[in-house]
XYZ file of N, CA, C and O in Angstrom:
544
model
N -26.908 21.669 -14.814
C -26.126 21.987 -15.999
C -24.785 21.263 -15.942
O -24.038 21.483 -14.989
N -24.408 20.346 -16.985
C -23.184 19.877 -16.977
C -22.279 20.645 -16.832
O -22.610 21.783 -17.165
N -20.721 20.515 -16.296
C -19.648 21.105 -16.527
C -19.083 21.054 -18.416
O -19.027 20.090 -19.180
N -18.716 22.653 -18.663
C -18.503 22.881 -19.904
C -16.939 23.028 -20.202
O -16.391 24.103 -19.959
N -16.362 22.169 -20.623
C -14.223 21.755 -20.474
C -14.301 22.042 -21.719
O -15.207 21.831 -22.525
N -12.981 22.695 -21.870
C -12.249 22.499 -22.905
C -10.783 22.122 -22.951
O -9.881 22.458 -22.183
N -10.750 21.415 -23.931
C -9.244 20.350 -24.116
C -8.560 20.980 -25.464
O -8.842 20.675 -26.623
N -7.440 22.086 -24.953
C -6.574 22.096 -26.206
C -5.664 21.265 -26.364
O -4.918 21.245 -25.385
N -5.248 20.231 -27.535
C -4.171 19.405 -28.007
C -4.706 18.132 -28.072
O -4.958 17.565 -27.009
N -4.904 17.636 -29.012
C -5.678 16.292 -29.143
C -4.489 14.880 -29.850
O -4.497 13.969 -30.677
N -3.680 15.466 -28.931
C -2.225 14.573 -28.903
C -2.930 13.215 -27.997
O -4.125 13.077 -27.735
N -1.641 12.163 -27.573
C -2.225 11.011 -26.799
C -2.900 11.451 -25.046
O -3.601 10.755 -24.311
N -2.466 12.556 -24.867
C -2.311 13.139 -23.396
C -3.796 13.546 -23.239
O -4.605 13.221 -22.371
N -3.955 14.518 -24.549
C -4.770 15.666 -24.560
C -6.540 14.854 -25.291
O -7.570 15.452 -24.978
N -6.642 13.795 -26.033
C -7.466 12.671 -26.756
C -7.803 12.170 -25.109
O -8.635 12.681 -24.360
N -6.994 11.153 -24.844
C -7.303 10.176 -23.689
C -7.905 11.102 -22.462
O -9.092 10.873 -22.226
N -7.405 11.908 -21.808
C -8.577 13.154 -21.049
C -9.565 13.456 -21.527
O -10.590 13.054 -20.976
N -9.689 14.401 -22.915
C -10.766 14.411 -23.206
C -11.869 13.303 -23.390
O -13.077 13.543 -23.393
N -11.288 12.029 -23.547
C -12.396 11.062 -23.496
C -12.816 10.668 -22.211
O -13.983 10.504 -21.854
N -11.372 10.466 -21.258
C -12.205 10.214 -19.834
C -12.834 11.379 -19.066
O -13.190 11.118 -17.917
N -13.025 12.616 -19.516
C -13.252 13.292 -18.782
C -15.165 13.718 -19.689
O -16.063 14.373 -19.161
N -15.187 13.210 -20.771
C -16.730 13.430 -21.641
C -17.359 11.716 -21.095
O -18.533 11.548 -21.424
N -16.781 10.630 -20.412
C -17.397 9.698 -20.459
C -17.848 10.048 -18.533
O -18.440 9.171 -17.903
N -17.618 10.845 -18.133
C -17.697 10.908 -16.783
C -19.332 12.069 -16.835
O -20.268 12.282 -16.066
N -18.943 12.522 -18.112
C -20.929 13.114 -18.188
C -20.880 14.745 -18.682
O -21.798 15.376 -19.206
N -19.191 15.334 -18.268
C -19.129 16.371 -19.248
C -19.486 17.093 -20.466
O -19.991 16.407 -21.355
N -19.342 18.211 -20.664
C -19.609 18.778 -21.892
C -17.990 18.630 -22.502
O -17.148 18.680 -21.606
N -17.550 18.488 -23.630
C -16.227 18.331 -23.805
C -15.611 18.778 -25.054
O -15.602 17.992 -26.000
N -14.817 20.563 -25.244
C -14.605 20.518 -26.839
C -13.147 20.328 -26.828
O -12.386 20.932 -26.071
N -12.720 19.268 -27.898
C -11.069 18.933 -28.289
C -11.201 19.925 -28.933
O -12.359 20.183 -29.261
N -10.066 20.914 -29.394
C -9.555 21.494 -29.860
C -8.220 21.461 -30.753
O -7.371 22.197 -30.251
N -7.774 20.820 -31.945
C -6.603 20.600 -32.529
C -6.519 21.753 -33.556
O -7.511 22.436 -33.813
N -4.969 22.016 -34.307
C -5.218 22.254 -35.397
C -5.261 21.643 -36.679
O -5.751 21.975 -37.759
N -4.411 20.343 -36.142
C -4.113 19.264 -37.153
C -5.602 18.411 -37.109
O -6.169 18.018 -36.090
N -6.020 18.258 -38.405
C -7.701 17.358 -38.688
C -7.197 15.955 -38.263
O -8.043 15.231 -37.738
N -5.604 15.332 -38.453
C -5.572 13.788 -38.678
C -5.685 13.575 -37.240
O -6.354 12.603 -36.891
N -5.009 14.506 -36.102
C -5.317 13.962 -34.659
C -6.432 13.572 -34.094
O -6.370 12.676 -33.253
N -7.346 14.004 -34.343
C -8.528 12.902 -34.191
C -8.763 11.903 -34.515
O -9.701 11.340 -33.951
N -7.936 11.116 -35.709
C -7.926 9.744 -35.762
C -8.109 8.793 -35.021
O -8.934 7.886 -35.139
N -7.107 9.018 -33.981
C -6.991 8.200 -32.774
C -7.718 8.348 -31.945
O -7.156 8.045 -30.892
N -8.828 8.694 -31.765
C -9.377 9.694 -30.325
C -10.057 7.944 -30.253
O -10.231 7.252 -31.256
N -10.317 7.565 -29.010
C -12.082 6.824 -28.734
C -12.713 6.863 -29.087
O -13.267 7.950 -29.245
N -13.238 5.698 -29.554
C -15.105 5.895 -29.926
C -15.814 6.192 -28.466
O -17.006 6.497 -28.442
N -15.166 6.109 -27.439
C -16.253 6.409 -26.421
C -16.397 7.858 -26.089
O -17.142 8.179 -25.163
N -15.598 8.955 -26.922
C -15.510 10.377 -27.043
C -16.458 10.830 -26.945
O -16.976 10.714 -28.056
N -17.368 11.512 -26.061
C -18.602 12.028 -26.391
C -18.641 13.538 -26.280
O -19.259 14.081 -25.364
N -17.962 14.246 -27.241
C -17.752 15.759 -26.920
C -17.498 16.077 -28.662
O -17.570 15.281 -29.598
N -17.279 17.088 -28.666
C -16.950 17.847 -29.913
C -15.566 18.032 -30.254
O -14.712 18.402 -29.449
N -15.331 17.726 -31.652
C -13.580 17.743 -32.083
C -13.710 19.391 -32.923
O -14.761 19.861 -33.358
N -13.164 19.653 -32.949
C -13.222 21.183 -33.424
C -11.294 21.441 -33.991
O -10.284 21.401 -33.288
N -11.444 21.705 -35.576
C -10.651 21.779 -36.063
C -10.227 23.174 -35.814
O -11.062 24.079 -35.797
N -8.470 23.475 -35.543
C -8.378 24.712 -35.931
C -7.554 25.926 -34.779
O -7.622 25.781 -33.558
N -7.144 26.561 -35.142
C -5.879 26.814 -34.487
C -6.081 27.920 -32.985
O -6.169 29.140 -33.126
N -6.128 27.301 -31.718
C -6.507 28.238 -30.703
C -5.784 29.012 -30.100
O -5.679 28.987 -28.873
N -5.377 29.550 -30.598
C -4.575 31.206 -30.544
C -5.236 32.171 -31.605
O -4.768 33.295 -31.787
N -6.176 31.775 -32.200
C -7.031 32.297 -33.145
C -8.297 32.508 -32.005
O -8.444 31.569 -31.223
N -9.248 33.719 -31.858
C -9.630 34.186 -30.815
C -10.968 33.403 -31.814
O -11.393 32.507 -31.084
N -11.566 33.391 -32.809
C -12.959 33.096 -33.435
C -12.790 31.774 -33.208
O -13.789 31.181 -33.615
N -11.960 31.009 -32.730
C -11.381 29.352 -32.081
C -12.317 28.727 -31.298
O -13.145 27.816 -31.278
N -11.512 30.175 -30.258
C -12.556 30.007 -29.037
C -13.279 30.105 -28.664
O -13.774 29.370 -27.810
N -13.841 31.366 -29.257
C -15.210 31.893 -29.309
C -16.642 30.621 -30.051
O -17.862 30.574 -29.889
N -15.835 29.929 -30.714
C -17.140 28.894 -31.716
C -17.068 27.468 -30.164
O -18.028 26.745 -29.898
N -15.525 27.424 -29.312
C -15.356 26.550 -28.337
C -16.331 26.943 -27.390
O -16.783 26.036 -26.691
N -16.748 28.059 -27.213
C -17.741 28.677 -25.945
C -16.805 28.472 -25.122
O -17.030 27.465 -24.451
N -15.410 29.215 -24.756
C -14.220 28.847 -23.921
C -14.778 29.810 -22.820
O -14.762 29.486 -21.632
N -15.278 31.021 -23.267
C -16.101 31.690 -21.944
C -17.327 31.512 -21.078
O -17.857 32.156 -20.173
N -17.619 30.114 -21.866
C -18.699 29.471 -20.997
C -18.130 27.802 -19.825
O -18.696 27.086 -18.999
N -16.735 27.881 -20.450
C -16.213 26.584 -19.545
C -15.946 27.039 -18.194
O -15.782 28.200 -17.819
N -15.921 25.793 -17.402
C -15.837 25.625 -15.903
C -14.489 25.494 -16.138
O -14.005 26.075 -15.167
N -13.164 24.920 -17.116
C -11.952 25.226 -16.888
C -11.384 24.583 -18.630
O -12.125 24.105 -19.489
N -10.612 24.685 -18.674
C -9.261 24.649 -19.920
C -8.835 24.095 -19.656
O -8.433 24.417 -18.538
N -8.452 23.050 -19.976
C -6.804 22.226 -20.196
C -6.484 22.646 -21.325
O -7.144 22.858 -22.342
N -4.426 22.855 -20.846
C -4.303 23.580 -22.570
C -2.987 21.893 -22.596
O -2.328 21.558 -21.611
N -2.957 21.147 -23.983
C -1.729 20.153 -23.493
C -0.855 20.406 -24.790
O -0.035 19.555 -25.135
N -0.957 21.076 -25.202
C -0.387 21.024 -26.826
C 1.177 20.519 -26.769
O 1.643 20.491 -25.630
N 1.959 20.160 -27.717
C 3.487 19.999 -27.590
C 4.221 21.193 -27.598
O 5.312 21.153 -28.167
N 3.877 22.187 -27.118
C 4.864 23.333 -27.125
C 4.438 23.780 -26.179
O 3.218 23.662 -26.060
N 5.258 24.561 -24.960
C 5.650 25.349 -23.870
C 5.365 26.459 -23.697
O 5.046 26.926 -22.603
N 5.428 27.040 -24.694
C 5.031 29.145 -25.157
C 3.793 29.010 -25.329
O 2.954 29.705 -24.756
N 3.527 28.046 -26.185
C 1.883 27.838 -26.885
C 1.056 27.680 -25.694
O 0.059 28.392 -25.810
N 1.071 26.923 -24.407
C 0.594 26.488 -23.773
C 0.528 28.027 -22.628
O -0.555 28.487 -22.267
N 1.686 28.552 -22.258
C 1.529 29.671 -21.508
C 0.971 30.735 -22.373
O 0.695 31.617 -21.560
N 0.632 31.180 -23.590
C -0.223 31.711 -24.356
C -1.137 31.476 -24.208
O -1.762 32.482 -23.870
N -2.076 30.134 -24.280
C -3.453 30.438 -24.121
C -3.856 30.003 -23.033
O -5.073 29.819 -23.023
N -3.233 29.714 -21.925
C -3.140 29.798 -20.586
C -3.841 31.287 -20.464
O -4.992 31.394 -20.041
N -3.051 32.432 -20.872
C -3.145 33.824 -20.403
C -4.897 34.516 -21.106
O -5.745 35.263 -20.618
N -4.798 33.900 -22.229
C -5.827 34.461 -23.358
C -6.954 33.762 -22.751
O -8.084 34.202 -22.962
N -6.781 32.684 -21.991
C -8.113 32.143 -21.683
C -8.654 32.631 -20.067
O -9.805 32.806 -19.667
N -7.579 32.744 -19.470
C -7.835 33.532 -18.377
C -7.982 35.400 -18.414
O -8.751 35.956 -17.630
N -7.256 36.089 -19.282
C -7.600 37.392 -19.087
C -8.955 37.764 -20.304
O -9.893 38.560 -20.262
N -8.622 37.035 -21.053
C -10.063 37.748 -21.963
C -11.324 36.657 -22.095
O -12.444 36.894 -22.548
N -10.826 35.425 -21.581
C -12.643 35.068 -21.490
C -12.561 34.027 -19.874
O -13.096 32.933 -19.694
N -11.856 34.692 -19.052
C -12.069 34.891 -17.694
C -12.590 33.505 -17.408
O -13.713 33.359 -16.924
N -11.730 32.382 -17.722
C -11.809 31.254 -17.040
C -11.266 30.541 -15.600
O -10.103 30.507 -15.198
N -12.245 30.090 -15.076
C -11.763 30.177 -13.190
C -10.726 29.199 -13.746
O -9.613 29.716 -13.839
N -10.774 28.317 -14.018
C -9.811 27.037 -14.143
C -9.195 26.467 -15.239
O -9.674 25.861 -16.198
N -7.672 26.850 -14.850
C -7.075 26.627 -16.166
C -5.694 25.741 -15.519
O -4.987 25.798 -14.513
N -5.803 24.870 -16.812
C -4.519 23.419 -16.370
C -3.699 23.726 -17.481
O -4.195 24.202 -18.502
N -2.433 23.487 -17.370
C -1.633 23.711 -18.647
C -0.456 22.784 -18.404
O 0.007 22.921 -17.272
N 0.085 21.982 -19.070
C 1.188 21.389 -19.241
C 2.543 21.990 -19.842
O 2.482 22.845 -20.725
N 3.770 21.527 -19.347
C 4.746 22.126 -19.427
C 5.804 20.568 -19.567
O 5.603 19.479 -19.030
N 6.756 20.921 -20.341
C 7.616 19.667 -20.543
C 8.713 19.904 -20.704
O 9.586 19.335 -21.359
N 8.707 21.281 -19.745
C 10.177 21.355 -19.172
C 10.216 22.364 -17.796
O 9.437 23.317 -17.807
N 10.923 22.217 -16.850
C 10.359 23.034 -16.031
C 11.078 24.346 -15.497
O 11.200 24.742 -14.337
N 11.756 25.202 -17.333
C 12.457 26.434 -17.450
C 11.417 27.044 -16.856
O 11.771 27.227 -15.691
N 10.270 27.483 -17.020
C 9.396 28.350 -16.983
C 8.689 28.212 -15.857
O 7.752 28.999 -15.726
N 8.875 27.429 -15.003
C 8.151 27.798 -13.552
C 8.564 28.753 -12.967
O 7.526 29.372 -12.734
N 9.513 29.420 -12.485
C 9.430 30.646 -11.786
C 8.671 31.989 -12.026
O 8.408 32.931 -11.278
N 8.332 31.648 -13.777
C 7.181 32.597 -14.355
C 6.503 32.237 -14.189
O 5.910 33.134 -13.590
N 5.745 31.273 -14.217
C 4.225 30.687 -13.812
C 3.768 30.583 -12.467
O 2.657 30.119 -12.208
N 4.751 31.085 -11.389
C 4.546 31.450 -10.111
C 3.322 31.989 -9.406
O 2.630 31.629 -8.453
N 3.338 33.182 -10.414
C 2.451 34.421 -10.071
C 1.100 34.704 -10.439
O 0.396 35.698 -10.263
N 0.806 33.091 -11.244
C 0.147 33.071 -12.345
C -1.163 31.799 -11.415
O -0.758 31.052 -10.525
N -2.294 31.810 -11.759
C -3.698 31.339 -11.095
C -3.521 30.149 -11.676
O -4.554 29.486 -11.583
N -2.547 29.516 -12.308
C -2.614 28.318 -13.364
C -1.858 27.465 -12.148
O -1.149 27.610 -11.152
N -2.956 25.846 -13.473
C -2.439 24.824 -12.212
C -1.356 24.058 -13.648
O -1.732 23.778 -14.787
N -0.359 23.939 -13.207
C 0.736 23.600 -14.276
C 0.762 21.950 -13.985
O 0.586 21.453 -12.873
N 0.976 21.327 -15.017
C 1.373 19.513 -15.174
C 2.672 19.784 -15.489
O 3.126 20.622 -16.269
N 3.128 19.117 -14.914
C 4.670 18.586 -15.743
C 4.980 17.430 -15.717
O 5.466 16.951 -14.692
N 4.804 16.779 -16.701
C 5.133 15.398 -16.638
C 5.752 15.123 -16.660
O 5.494 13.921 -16.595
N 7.456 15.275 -16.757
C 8.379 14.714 -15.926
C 8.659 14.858 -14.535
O 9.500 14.015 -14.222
N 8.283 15.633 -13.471
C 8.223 15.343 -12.067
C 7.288 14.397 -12.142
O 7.760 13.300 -11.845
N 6.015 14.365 -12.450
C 5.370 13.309 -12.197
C 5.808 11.480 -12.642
O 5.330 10.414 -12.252
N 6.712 11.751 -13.436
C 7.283 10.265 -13.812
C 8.597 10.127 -12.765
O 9.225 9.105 -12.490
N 8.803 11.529 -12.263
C 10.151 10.831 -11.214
C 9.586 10.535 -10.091
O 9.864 9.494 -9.495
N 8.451 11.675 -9.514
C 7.589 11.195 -8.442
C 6.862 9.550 -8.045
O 6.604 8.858 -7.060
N 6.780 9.521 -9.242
C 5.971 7.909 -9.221
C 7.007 6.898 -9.144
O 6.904 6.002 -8.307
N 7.964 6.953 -9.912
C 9.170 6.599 -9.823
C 9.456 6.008 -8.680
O 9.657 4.794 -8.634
N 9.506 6.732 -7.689
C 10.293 7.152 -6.393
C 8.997 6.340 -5.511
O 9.331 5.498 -4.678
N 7.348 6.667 -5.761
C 6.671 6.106 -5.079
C 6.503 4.564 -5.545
O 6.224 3.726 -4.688
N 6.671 4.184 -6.900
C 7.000 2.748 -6.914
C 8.188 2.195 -6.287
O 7.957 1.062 -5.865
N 9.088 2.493 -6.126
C 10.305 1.600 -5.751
C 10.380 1.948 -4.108
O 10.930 1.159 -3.340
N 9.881 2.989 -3.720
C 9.665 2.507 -2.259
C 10.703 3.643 -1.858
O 10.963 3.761 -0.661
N 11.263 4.419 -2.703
C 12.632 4.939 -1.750
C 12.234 6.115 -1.212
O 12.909 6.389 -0.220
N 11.091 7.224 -1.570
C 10.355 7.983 -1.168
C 10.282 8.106 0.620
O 9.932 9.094 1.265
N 10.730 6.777 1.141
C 10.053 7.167 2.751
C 11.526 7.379 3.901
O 11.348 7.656 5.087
């Protein structure tokens, strides 16, 4: 049985995963609320675009979010993202949940929490630091 992902935010972050992660053999549903963000997605997308707003529980339920092996949530908002972070882990009991954050006020709350957090600005200073060598 394939692994069953779901990708909330079909921004450039949240599109480009979901495509490399459905061309690797996944099951894969994007999740937006905006219809035009799929514009941009890949033609090599091989998963389902699903219009429509996931903080809306009949969202997720049509996503089969209680049948995924994990969530990525990437949307452009911070609250939004620790929202269905929580909704996807306490009511349809997902082992694995990724969530992005793009600022890093809210880590000391996300401490306590089973979530594996992105933040992409450590990761651009990290790399940073591992390109120019000064890291050692």
């Amino acid at each position: 049985m394939k692994d069953h992902i779901v990708v909330i935010g079909a921004g450039k972050f949240g599109s480009y995963l979901a495509t490399s992660i459905s061309t690797l053999g996944s099951d894969v549903v994007l999740i937006d609320k905006n219809p035009e963000a799929f514009s941009t997605i890949a033609d090599s997308f091989v998963g389902i675009e699903l219009v429509g707003d996931a903080s809306d529980l009949s969202v997720l339920e049509e996503a089969q979010v209680s049948k995924a092996s994990q969530v990525v949530i990437v949307t452009k908002n911070d609250n939004t993202n620790i929202f269905l972070a929580n909704i996807c882990s306490t009511i349809f009991k997902v082992p694995k949940i990724f969530l992005m954050q793009n600022s890093n006020d809210k880590a000391g709350l996300l401490a306590g929490y089973n979530f594996n957090v992105i933040y992409p600005f450590n990761l651009s200073v990290k790399e940073y630091f591992n390109l120019s060598g000064d890291l050692e």
